[in-house]
Short mmCIF file of C-alpha atoms and ligand atoms in Angstrom, two decimals:
data_model
loop_
_atom_site.label_atom_id
_atom_site.label_comp_id
_atom_site.label_asym_id
_atom_site.label_seq_id
_atom_site.Cartn_x
_atom_site.Cartn_y
_atom_site.Cartn_z
CA MET A 18 -9.41 24.24 12.63
CA ASN A 19 -7.46 21.09 13.16
CA TYR A 20 -7.78 17.51 11.83
CA HIS A 21 -6.30 14.16 12.67
CA ILE A 22 -6.50 11.03 10.58
CA VAL A 23 -5.89 7.45 11.77
CA THR A 24 -5.09 5.04 8.91
CA TYR A 25 -5.24 1.30 9.01
CA GLY A 26 -4.34 -1.25 6.33
CA CYS A 27 -2.70 -0.97 2.89
CA GLN A 28 -1.08 1.63 0.68
CA MET A 29 -4.47 2.16 -0.95
CA ASN A 30 -5.81 3.34 2.39
CA VAL A 31 -2.74 5.52 3.11
CA HIS A 32 -3.40 7.30 -0.23
CA GLU A 33 -7.20 7.43 0.49
CA SER A 34 -6.29 9.18 3.73
CA GLU A 35 -4.41 11.82 1.66
CA LYS A 36 -7.81 12.34 -0.19
CA ILE A 37 -9.64 12.51 3.12
CA ALA A 38 -7.12 15.25 4.16
CA GLY A 39 -7.96 16.97 0.87
CA ILE A 40 -11.69 17.04 1.69
CA LEU A 41 -11.09 18.19 5.26
CA ARG A 42 -8.94 21.07 4.04
CA GLU A 43 -11.85 22.15 1.65
CA LYS A 44 -14.11 22.19 4.76
CA GLY A 45 -11.79 24.62 6.55
CA TYR A 46 -9.74 22.10 8.63
CA ASP A 47 -6.45 23.43 7.59
CA LYS A 48 -3.97 21.93 10.13
CA GLU A 49 -2.95 18.33 10.80
CA THR A 50 -2.44 17.86 14.51
CA SER A 51 -2.51 15.21 17.32
CA ALA A 52 -5.88 13.67 18.29
CA GLU A 53 -5.95 15.74 21.45
CA GLU A 54 -5.77 19.03 19.53
CA ALA A 55 -8.00 18.01 16.67
CA ASP A 56 -11.49 19.39 15.99
CA VAL A 57 -12.17 16.34 13.70
CA ILE A 58 -10.82 12.83 13.94
CA VAL A 59 -11.25 10.49 10.98
CA PHE A 60 -10.54 6.73 11.33
CA ASN A 61 -9.90 5.31 7.76
CA THR A 62 -10.39 1.55 8.62
CA CYS A 63 -9.40 -1.76 7.04
CA CYS A 64 -11.15 -5.11 7.49
CA ILE A 65 -8.82 -7.42 5.59
CA ARG A 66 -7.91 -9.29 8.79
CA GLU A 67 -9.48 -9.52 12.11
CA ASN A 68 -6.56 -7.79 13.95
CA ALA A 69 -6.95 -4.74 11.72
CA GLU A 70 -10.55 -4.51 12.80
CA ASN A 71 -9.71 -5.12 16.49
CA HIS A 72 -7.13 -2.43 16.42
CA ALA A 73 -9.62 0.16 15.03
CA PHE A 74 -12.25 -0.88 17.55
CA GLY A 75 -9.76 -0.44 20.40
CA ASN A 76 -8.65 3.10 19.16
CA ILE A 77 -12.15 4.34 18.56
CA GLY A 78 -13.24 3.13 21.97
CA ALA A 79 -10.30 4.94 23.60
CA LEU A 80 -11.73 8.23 22.32
CA LYS A 81 -14.67 8.17 24.64
CA LYS A 82 -13.06 10.28 27.29
CA LEU A 83 -11.73 12.92 24.87
CA LYS A 84 -15.10 13.15 23.32
CA LYS A 85 -16.69 13.82 26.72
CA GLN A 86 -14.24 16.54 27.36
CA LYS A 87 -14.60 18.18 23.98
CA LYS A 88 -18.25 18.41 23.07
CA ASP A 89 -17.57 19.89 19.63
CA LEU A 90 -15.15 17.27 18.54
CA ILE A 91 -16.32 15.31 15.47
CA VAL A 92 -15.50 11.68 15.32
CA ALA A 93 -15.84 10.07 11.77
CA VAL A 94 -15.31 6.44 10.85
CA GLY A 95 -14.98 5.40 7.25
CA GLY A 96 -13.35 3.01 4.87
CA CYS A 97 -13.50 -0.88 4.38
CA MET A 98 -14.78 -1.83 7.90
CA ALA A 99 -17.53 0.77 7.83
CA GLN A 100 -18.59 -0.59 4.31
CA GLU A 101 -18.73 -4.14 5.56
CA ALA A 102 -22.31 -5.63 5.95
CA GLY A 103 -23.66 -4.69 9.34
CA LYS A 104 -20.59 -3.00 10.66
CA ALA A 105 -21.88 0.59 10.55
CA GLU A 106 -24.70 -0.36 12.85
CA LEU A 107 -22.35 -2.31 15.07
CA LEU A 108 -20.11 0.72 15.24
CA ARG A 109 -22.86 3.17 16.25
CA LYS A 110 -24.19 0.67 18.85
CA LYS A 111 -20.74 -0.02 20.42
CA PHE A 112 -19.68 3.67 20.26
CA PRO A 113 -22.78 5.88 20.37
CA PHE A 114 -20.47 9.03 20.35
CA ILE A 115 -19.46 8.48 16.73
CA ASP A 116 -20.76 11.39 14.68
CA VAL A 117 -20.23 10.41 11.10
CA VAL A 118 -19.96 7.02 9.30
CA PHE A 119 -19.11 6.77 5.61
CA GLY A 120 -18.09 3.82 3.33
CA THR A 121 -15.77 3.22 0.49
CA HIS A 122 -18.18 4.34 -2.11
CA ASN A 123 -18.90 7.80 -0.73
CA LEU A 124 -15.57 9.09 0.42
CA SER A 125 -16.31 12.39 -1.41
CA SER A 126 -19.45 13.02 0.73
CA LEU A 127 -17.38 13.20 3.94
CA GLY A 128 -17.57 16.99 3.84
CA GLU A 129 -21.36 17.03 3.50
CA LEU A 130 -21.73 14.44 6.23
CA ILE A 131 -19.80 16.63 8.58
CA ASP A 132 -21.92 19.55 7.73
CA ARG A 133 -25.01 17.56 8.24
CA LYS A 134 -23.80 16.46 11.70
CA ARG A 135 -22.90 20.11 12.58
CA ARG A 136 -26.50 21.17 11.80
CA SER A 137 -28.25 18.43 13.73
CA LYS A 138 -27.59 16.38 16.88
CA LYS A 139 -28.22 13.15 14.96
CA ALA A 140 -25.27 11.07 13.73
CA ALA A 141 -24.72 11.38 9.90
CA VAL A 142 -24.50 7.87 8.59
CA GLU A 143 -24.24 7.03 4.92
CA ILE A 144 -23.08 3.76 3.40
CA LEU A 145 -23.82 3.48 -0.24
CA GLY A 146 -23.73 0.56 -2.63
CA GLU A 147 -21.39 0.69 -5.57
CA ARG A 148 -21.98 3.65 -7.86
CA GLY A 149 -19.35 2.86 -10.49
CA GLU A 150 -17.50 6.10 -9.64
CA THR A 151 -13.68 6.52 -9.41
CA GLU A 152 -13.28 9.23 -6.78
CA ASP A 153 -11.18 11.16 -9.20
CA GLY A 154 -12.73 14.58 -8.08
CA VAL A 155 -10.88 14.63 -4.83
CA ALA A 156 -7.55 16.42 -4.71
CA PRO A 157 -5.30 14.73 -2.18
CA VAL A 158 -3.05 16.45 0.42
CA ARG A 159 0.08 14.51 -0.33
CA THR A 160 2.09 13.64 2.79
CA SER A 161 4.93 11.50 1.45
CA TYR A 162 7.09 13.80 -0.66
CA PRO A 163 9.17 12.72 -2.63
CA ASN A 164 6.90 9.81 -3.09
CA ALA A 165 3.44 9.99 -4.62
CA TRP A 166 0.66 7.43 -5.14
CA VAL A 167 -1.58 7.52 -8.12
CA ASN A 168 -4.74 5.34 -8.29
CA ILE A 169 -5.15 3.66 -11.71
CA MET A 170 -8.14 1.61 -10.72
CA TYR A 171 -10.50 0.85 -7.86
CA GLY A 172 -12.12 -2.44 -6.75
CA CYS A 173 -11.42 -6.02 -7.59
CA ASN A 174 -13.18 -8.72 -9.57
CA ASN A 175 -11.19 -11.69 -8.29
CA PHE A 176 -13.03 -13.09 -5.26
CA CYS A 177 -10.06 -14.92 -3.91
CA SER A 178 -11.92 -17.23 -1.44
CA TYR A 179 -10.37 -15.82 1.68
CA CYS A 180 -10.68 -12.08 0.74
CA ILE A 181 -13.23 -9.49 1.72
CA VAL A 182 -11.96 -6.75 -0.62
CA PRO A 183 -14.30 -7.37 -3.51
CA TYR A 184 -17.25 -7.16 -1.03
CA VAL A 185 -16.27 -3.78 0.41
CA ARG A 186 -14.66 -2.21 -2.59
CA GLY A 187 -16.90 -3.34 -5.47
CA ARG A 188 -15.97 -4.26 -9.07
CA GLU A 189 -13.06 -3.04 -10.95
CA ARG A 190 -13.31 0.57 -12.21
CA SER A 191 -10.37 1.91 -14.12
CA ARG A 192 -9.46 5.53 -14.40
CA ARG A 193 -9.02 6.89 -17.84
CA ALA A 194 -5.47 6.58 -18.98
CA GLU A 195 -5.29 10.26 -19.93
CA ASP A 196 -6.28 11.26 -16.48
CA VAL A 197 -3.66 9.02 -14.91
CA LEU A 198 -0.99 10.34 -17.18
CA ALA A 199 -1.93 13.95 -16.60
CA GLU A 200 -1.60 13.31 -12.81
CA VAL A 201 1.82 11.72 -13.34
CA ARG A 202 2.96 14.58 -15.35
CA SER A 203 1.83 17.11 -12.95
CA LEU A 204 3.39 15.32 -9.95
CA VAL A 205 6.71 15.18 -11.78
CA ARG A 206 6.48 18.83 -12.54
CA GLU A 207 5.85 19.54 -8.91
CA GLY A 208 9.00 17.78 -8.02
CA TYR A 209 7.86 14.33 -6.87
CA ARG A 210 10.53 11.78 -7.56
CA GLU A 211 8.99 8.37 -7.20
CA ILE A 212 5.49 7.58 -8.45
CA THR A 213 3.67 4.33 -7.56
CA LEU A 214 0.65 3.25 -9.62
CA LEU A 215 -1.91 1.73 -7.45
CA GLY A 216 -4.73 -0.85 -7.82
CA GLN A 217 -5.78 -4.04 -6.16
CA ASN A 218 -4.89 -5.93 -9.43
CA VAL A 219 -3.11 -3.47 -11.77
CA ASN A 220 -2.59 -6.01 -14.48
CA SER A 221 -6.21 -6.23 -15.18
CA TYR A 222 -6.33 -2.42 -15.64
CA ASN A 223 -8.97 -1.55 -18.36
CA SER A 224 -10.97 -4.74 -17.87
CA ASP A 225 -14.03 -2.43 -17.96
CA GLY A 226 -12.77 -0.73 -21.08
CA ASN A 227 -12.71 2.71 -19.28
CA GLY A 228 -8.91 3.01 -19.23
CA GLY A 229 -8.44 3.20 -23.06
CA MET A 230 -5.30 1.14 -23.01
CA SER A 231 -3.80 -2.01 -21.34
CA PHE A 232 -1.69 -1.99 -18.21
CA PRO A 233 1.58 -2.51 -20.13
CA GLU A 234 0.64 0.37 -22.49
CA LEU A 235 -0.16 2.63 -19.47
CA LEU A 236 3.03 1.65 -17.62
CA GLU A 237 5.07 2.45 -20.68
CA ALA A 238 3.32 5.77 -21.26
CA ALA A 239 3.86 6.72 -17.67
CA ALA A 240 7.51 5.73 -17.87
CA SER A 241 7.83 8.04 -21.00
CA VAL A 242 6.84 11.13 -19.01
CA GLU A 243 9.72 13.50 -19.10
CA GLY A 244 11.81 14.29 -15.96
CA ARG A 245 13.86 12.45 -13.50
CA PHE A 246 11.69 10.06 -11.46
CA ARG A 247 11.16 6.42 -10.57
CA LEU A 248 8.11 4.36 -11.25
CA ARG A 249 6.59 1.45 -9.39
CA PHE A 250 3.28 -0.29 -9.38
CA MET A 251 1.30 -2.51 -7.09
CA THR A 252 -0.33 -4.92 -6.66
CA SER A 253 0.18 -7.51 -9.50
CA HIS A 254 -1.81 -10.74 -9.62
CA PRO A 255 0.14 -13.64 -10.94
CA LYS A 256 -2.70 -14.79 -13.10
CA ASP A 257 -2.77 -11.54 -15.05
CA PHE A 258 0.91 -10.50 -14.98
CA THR A 259 2.15 -10.70 -18.51
CA GLU A 260 5.39 -11.17 -20.31
CA GLU A 261 4.57 -7.84 -22.04
CA ALA A 262 4.53 -6.11 -18.70
CA ALA A 263 7.83 -7.62 -17.82
CA LEU A 264 9.41 -6.39 -21.12
CA VAL A 265 8.11 -2.90 -20.52
CA MET A 266 9.95 -3.01 -17.23
CA LYS A 267 13.03 -4.14 -18.97
CA ARG A 268 12.83 -1.31 -21.69
CA ASN A 269 12.28 1.48 -19.31
CA GLU A 270 15.03 2.61 -16.94
CA LYS A 271 12.56 4.63 -14.85
CA ILE A 272 10.61 1.47 -13.83
CA CYS A 273 12.26 0.07 -10.67
CA PRO A 274 13.56 -3.54 -10.94
CA GLN A 275 11.21 -4.80 -8.24
CA LEU A 276 7.94 -6.62 -8.48
CA HIS A 277 5.48 -7.27 -5.69
CA LEU A 278 3.75 -10.45 -6.78
CA PRO A 279 1.54 -12.08 -4.05
CA ALA A 280 1.93 -15.88 -4.17
CA GLN A 281 -0.23 -16.51 -1.02
CA SER A 282 0.78 -20.31 -1.01
CA GLY A 283 3.19 -22.64 -2.67
CA SER A 284 0.75 -25.55 -2.65
CA ASP A 285 -1.31 -26.06 -5.81
CA ARG A 286 -4.07 -27.67 -3.84
CA ILE A 287 -4.37 -24.61 -1.58
CA LEU A 288 -3.94 -22.15 -4.40
CA SER A 289 -7.01 -23.86 -6.04
CA LEU A 290 -9.06 -23.66 -2.90
CA MET A 291 -8.02 -19.97 -2.67
CA ASN A 292 -9.41 -19.49 -6.13
CA ARG A 293 -6.15 -17.87 -7.20
CA ARG A 294 -6.28 -19.40 -10.78
CA TYR A 295 -2.57 -20.07 -11.19
CA THR A 296 -0.20 -22.89 -10.24
CA ARG A 297 3.08 -22.85 -8.48
CA GLU A 298 4.68 -23.75 -11.77
CA LYS A 299 3.09 -20.82 -13.61
CA TYR A 300 4.06 -18.43 -10.84
CA LEU A 301 7.71 -19.66 -10.91
CA SER A 302 7.80 -19.48 -14.67
CA GLU A 303 6.69 -15.76 -14.58
CA ILE A 304 9.52 -14.76 -12.25
CA ALA A 305 12.02 -16.87 -14.17
CA PHE A 306 10.97 -14.91 -17.33
CA LEU A 307 11.29 -11.58 -15.52
CA ARG A 308 14.79 -12.47 -14.17
CA ARG A 309 15.95 -13.70 -17.59
CA HIS A 310 15.21 -10.20 -18.88
CA ILE A 311 16.00 -8.17 -15.87
CA PRO A 312 18.66 -10.16 -13.96
CA ASP A 313 18.77 -7.82 -10.89
CA CYS A 314 14.97 -7.79 -10.56
CA GLU A 315 13.83 -8.58 -7.04
CA VAL A 316 10.53 -10.14 -6.21
CA THR A 317 8.54 -9.53 -2.94
CA THR A 318 5.34 -11.31 -2.07
CA ASP A 319 2.36 -11.88 0.30
CA LEU A 320 1.92 -15.29 1.95
CA ILE A 321 -0.96 -16.70 3.97
CA VAL A 322 -0.51 -19.60 6.41
CA GLY A 323 -3.20 -21.74 8.02
CA PHE A 324 -5.72 -21.47 5.24
CA PRO A 325 -8.47 -24.08 5.84
CA THR A 326 -7.36 -27.73 5.28
CA GLU A 327 -3.65 -26.67 4.91
CA THR A 328 -1.48 -29.64 5.85
CA GLU A 329 2.13 -29.69 7.07
CA GLU A 330 3.03 -30.83 3.41
CA ASP A 331 1.10 -27.86 1.96
CA PHE A 332 2.93 -25.54 4.33
CA GLN A 333 6.27 -27.10 3.41
CA GLU A 334 5.51 -26.27 -0.29
CA THR A 335 5.10 -22.53 0.82
CA LEU A 336 8.54 -22.84 2.55
CA SER A 337 10.10 -24.36 -0.51
CA LEU A 338 8.51 -21.69 -2.71
CA VAL A 339 10.10 -18.86 -0.64
CA LYS A 340 13.50 -20.46 -1.36
CA GLU A 341 12.91 -21.29 -4.96
CA ALA A 342 11.44 -17.89 -5.84
CA ASP A 343 14.22 -16.28 -3.85
CA PHE A 344 11.98 -13.50 -2.53
CA SER A 345 13.88 -10.58 -1.14
CA SER A 346 11.07 -9.99 1.45
CA ALA A 347 7.50 -11.05 2.06
CA PHE A 348 4.48 -9.91 4.05
CA THR A 349 3.37 -12.94 5.93
CA PHE A 350 -0.11 -13.28 7.40
CA VAL A 351 -2.02 -15.87 9.47
CA TYR A 352 -5.25 -16.72 7.67
CA SER A 353 -8.14 -14.82 9.17
CA PRO A 354 -11.69 -15.97 8.49
CA ARG A 355 -13.85 -13.11 7.08
CA THR A 356 -17.59 -13.31 7.38
CA GLY A 357 -19.26 -13.57 3.95
CA THR A 358 -16.26 -15.14 2.19
CA LYS A 359 -16.18 -18.63 0.81
CA ALA A 360 -13.22 -19.71 2.91
CA ALA A 361 -14.91 -18.70 6.11
CA ALA A 362 -17.52 -21.37 5.49
CA MET A 363 -15.07 -24.11 4.57
CA ASP A 364 -14.56 -27.25 6.72
CA GLY A 365 -11.06 -27.80 8.03
CA GLN A 366 -10.34 -24.49 9.73
CA ILE A 367 -6.85 -24.74 11.20
CA GLU A 368 -6.18 -24.45 14.87
CA GLU A 369 -4.64 -21.24 16.16
CA SER A 370 -1.68 -23.18 17.75
CA VAL A 371 -0.74 -24.65 14.42
CA GLN A 372 -1.21 -21.43 12.56
CA LYS A 373 1.19 -19.64 15.09
CA GLU A 374 3.69 -22.38 14.85
CA ARG A 375 3.62 -22.24 11.07
CA ILE A 376 3.96 -18.43 10.79
CA MET A 377 6.96 -18.44 13.12
CA ARG A 378 8.77 -20.91 10.92
CA LEU A 379 7.82 -18.91 7.86
CA VAL A 380 8.95 -15.56 9.33
CA GLU A 381 12.20 -17.04 10.38
CA LEU A 382 12.87 -18.28 6.78
CA VAL A 383 11.82 -15.05 5.14
CA ASN A 384 13.88 -13.01 7.51
CA ALA A 385 16.96 -15.06 6.97
CA GLN A 386 16.47 -14.58 3.18
CA THR A 387 15.89 -10.93 3.54
CA ARG A 388 19.15 -10.57 5.54
CA ALA A 389 21.05 -12.64 2.90
CA HIS A 390 19.69 -10.25 0.11
CA SER A 391 20.73 -7.21 2.05
CA ALA A 392 24.16 -8.60 2.95
CA ARG A 393 24.85 -8.91 -0.81
CA CYS A 394 24.66 -5.22 -1.19
CA VAL A 395 27.64 -4.41 1.15
CA GLY A 396 30.46 -3.05 -0.92
CA LYS A 397 28.10 -2.06 -3.68
CA THR A 398 26.84 1.41 -4.56
CA VAL A 399 23.03 1.73 -4.62
CA GLU A 400 20.86 4.65 -5.56
CA ILE A 401 18.80 6.00 -2.75
CA LEU A 402 15.93 8.37 -3.11
CA VAL A 403 16.02 10.29 0.21
CA GLU A 404 12.53 10.38 1.93
CA ASP A 405 13.07 11.53 5.42
CA TYR A 406 15.28 12.28 8.39
CA ASP A 407 15.31 9.76 11.25
CA GLU A 408 15.63 11.75 14.45
CA LYS A 409 16.45 8.69 16.45
CA ARG A 410 19.24 7.46 14.31
CA GLY A 411 20.34 11.01 13.41
CA MET A 412 20.50 9.88 9.72
CA TYR A 413 18.77 10.44 6.40
CA LEU A 414 16.87 7.58 4.95
CA GLY A 415 15.38 6.47 1.66
CA ARG A 416 14.84 3.51 -0.52
CA ASP A 417 17.04 1.97 -3.22
CA ARG A 418 15.57 0.86 -6.56
CA HIS A 419 14.75 -2.57 -5.17
CA GLY A 420 12.74 -0.93 -2.27
CA ARG A 421 15.35 -1.54 0.41
CA MET A 422 15.82 1.05 3.17
CA GLY A 423 19.15 2.85 3.17
CA TYR A 424 20.48 5.19 5.88
CA PHE A 425 23.39 7.71 5.88
CA ALA A 426 24.60 10.74 7.84
CA SER A 427 24.64 14.23 6.23
CA ASP A 428 25.03 17.72 7.55
CA ARG A 429 22.53 19.21 5.20
CA ASN A 430 18.96 18.35 4.06
CA ARG A 431 18.99 15.67 1.33
CA VAL A 432 15.22 14.93 1.24
CA GLY A 433 14.07 14.56 -2.39
CA GLU A 434 17.62 13.89 -3.70
CA PHE A 435 18.92 10.85 -5.39
CA VAL A 436 22.08 9.82 -3.51
CA ALA A 437 24.60 7.20 -4.63
CA LEU A 438 25.17 5.27 -1.40
CA ARG A 439 28.23 3.15 -0.95
CA VAL A 440 26.87 0.37 1.34
CA THR A 441 29.22 -0.24 4.29
CA LYS A 442 26.88 -2.33 6.47
CA ALA A 443 23.66 -4.27 6.20
CA ASN A 444 21.48 -4.69 9.23
CA GLY A 445 18.52 -7.01 8.67
CA VAL A 446 16.36 -5.31 6.15
CA SER A 447 18.31 -1.93 6.20
CA LEU A 448 21.45 -0.73 4.53
CA TYR A 449 23.89 1.79 5.92
CA GLY A 450 26.50 3.76 3.98
CA GLU A 451 28.16 6.79 2.83
CA PRO A 452 26.92 8.99 -0.13
CA GLU A 453 29.40 8.95 -3.05
CA GLU A 454 28.00 11.66 -5.21
CA ILE A 455 24.79 13.59 -5.21
CA ARG A 456 22.89 13.64 -8.42
CA ARG A 457 21.26 17.08 -8.64
CA GLU A 458 17.92 17.62 -10.44
CA GLU A 459 18.68 17.70 -14.16
CA ASN A 460 15.64 18.76 -16.01
CA GLY A 461 15.86 22.43 -14.82
CA THR A 462 12.20 22.81 -13.85
CA ILE A 463 13.20 23.07 -10.19
CA ALA A 464 15.50 25.97 -9.52
CA ASP A 465 16.01 25.59 -5.82
CA ASP A 466 15.65 22.88 -3.30
CA ALA A 467 13.90 25.40 -0.98
CA THR A 468 10.93 25.30 -3.33
CA LEU A 469 10.36 21.52 -3.10
CA PRO A 470 7.28 20.38 -1.39
CA GLY A 471 8.03 18.81 1.95
CA ASN A 472 11.43 20.29 2.21
CA GLN A 473 12.37 20.35 5.79
CA GLY A 474 15.18 22.83 5.80
CA GLU A 475 18.60 22.40 7.30
CA VAL A 476 19.08 20.07 10.22
N1 5AD B 523 -6.50 -13.61 6.05
C1 5AD B 523 -5.15 -13.42 5.97
N2 5AD B 523 -4.57 -12.70 5.07
C2 5AD B 523 -5.27 -12.10 4.05
N3 5AD B 523 -5.01 -11.31 3.06
C3 5AD B 523 -6.17 -10.97 2.40
N4 5AD B 523 -7.22 -11.58 3.04
C4 5AD B 523 -6.70 -12.21 4.05
C5 5AD B 523 -7.33 -13.07 5.10
N5 5AD B 523 -8.54 -13.24 5.11
C6 5AD B 523 -3.64 -10.99 2.67
C7 5AD B 523 -3.22 -11.43 1.29
C8 5AD B 523 -3.23 -10.23 0.40
C9 5AD B 523 -2.79 -9.15 1.43
C10 5AD B 523 -3.11 -7.75 1.07
O1 5AD B 523 -3.58 -9.60 2.65
O2 5AD B 523 -1.96 -12.02 1.39
O3 5AD B 523 -2.36 -10.28 -0.64
FE1 SF4 B 524 -8.38 -9.74 -2.46
FE2 SF4 B 524 -7.70 -11.44 -4.45
FE3 SF4 B 524 -8.76 -9.09 -5.05
FE4 SF4 B 524 -6.24 -9.25 -3.98
S1 SF4 B 524 -6.87 -10.05 -5.95
S2 SF4 B 524 -7.88 -7.83 -3.41
S3 SF4 B 524 -6.46 -10.94 -2.59
S4 SF4 B 524 -9.82 -10.79 -3.99
#
């Protein structure tokens, strides 16, 4: 039987979809196909901004015809949007053909819900409150070799005033460090070459005492796992990112010199209204410390424009932060009011035309800065971990240690290899070049490239 999963939103959701695939495989859905050929289609939704929700609504609605043609097709909707207050009912009302609805706290019951729906005509809907569980029982079907994601914690305690995540994902629950480390060890043994530790706020790992060690300790322990691999982590909150974590990055070669540190705004007044609990000065001093110790460390960020009451002066402070912090890239968002959050009820919501004009100016600045960072790589050699083959360009692609995409031509499969790329050209965010030397797997646990998961064979 075939399955198809549609994922919206962040890396957390991408990894969760790998777990959904794991559950479906256990139920006998053993092949991933297109929606048209699937026996079950799962929408793993996001509700962080209105456009993510609209996107999902549009795609689910578009299934009506297929569902009419294929009576046995099961359509399941889960994730953050399904968990949002009142949304499960709305989804069922708008799209009566939906068979299964599940939330963020009962991912692991998807299999059971599908069975329930198969037994009866009625839709199987189950949205649970927080149960304090960590979803560790589900084995993912990993789809991103040579990269692998590992959850270290779930949920968020921060209640940034614009953000719906704490409402749909519950309070912070840390996985036990020994379980995280066992997973990292096993991934490295299986041949994964880049591991990203995931959490909404990784720096407050172990806030519930369940981890057994602090985030810097966990990071160092993960970096001490034997084998050749890279380590990354996301997302860090500036109020919790510590000098200790920066020093662990410095001490451990395996940890990439790149930090994703969402600033959200450059204005102290807006940061305070956002309930971010740091100032611009503190933010800048953190990255100054980081760069003092790791001079080549690059910082990426998230920025929101058009937050309630944001003035042109506040916005100018965000623009000046981009320059001062010298971000190598940034995800930029227009503020989107989320029902139930504090900011949605604030006076001073900003007009759409003003938001649009500001985001355009911000994107222009960020793009120029990204191009400048990429251009500085020309003539240098960067280490690329090869991820895939791009049919359109006829080139292999992968990321350097700073997270930049690099492309090169090769007549044999390089997926999963570390390649030293001499950069000859930079085009916007991407680098192009020629491989200088290929560093073969050194630890001897992998005898033959053909045994690597995800190996695509010669092209
Ligand atoms: N509107 C716009 N952007 C948001 N983000 C979170 N909530 C909102 C919202 N209501 C952005 C933040 C966060 C990223 C994942 O999404 O920048 O860091
Ligand atoms: Fe949302 Fe703030 Fe938590 Fe990030 S830290 S998930 S922005 S509430």
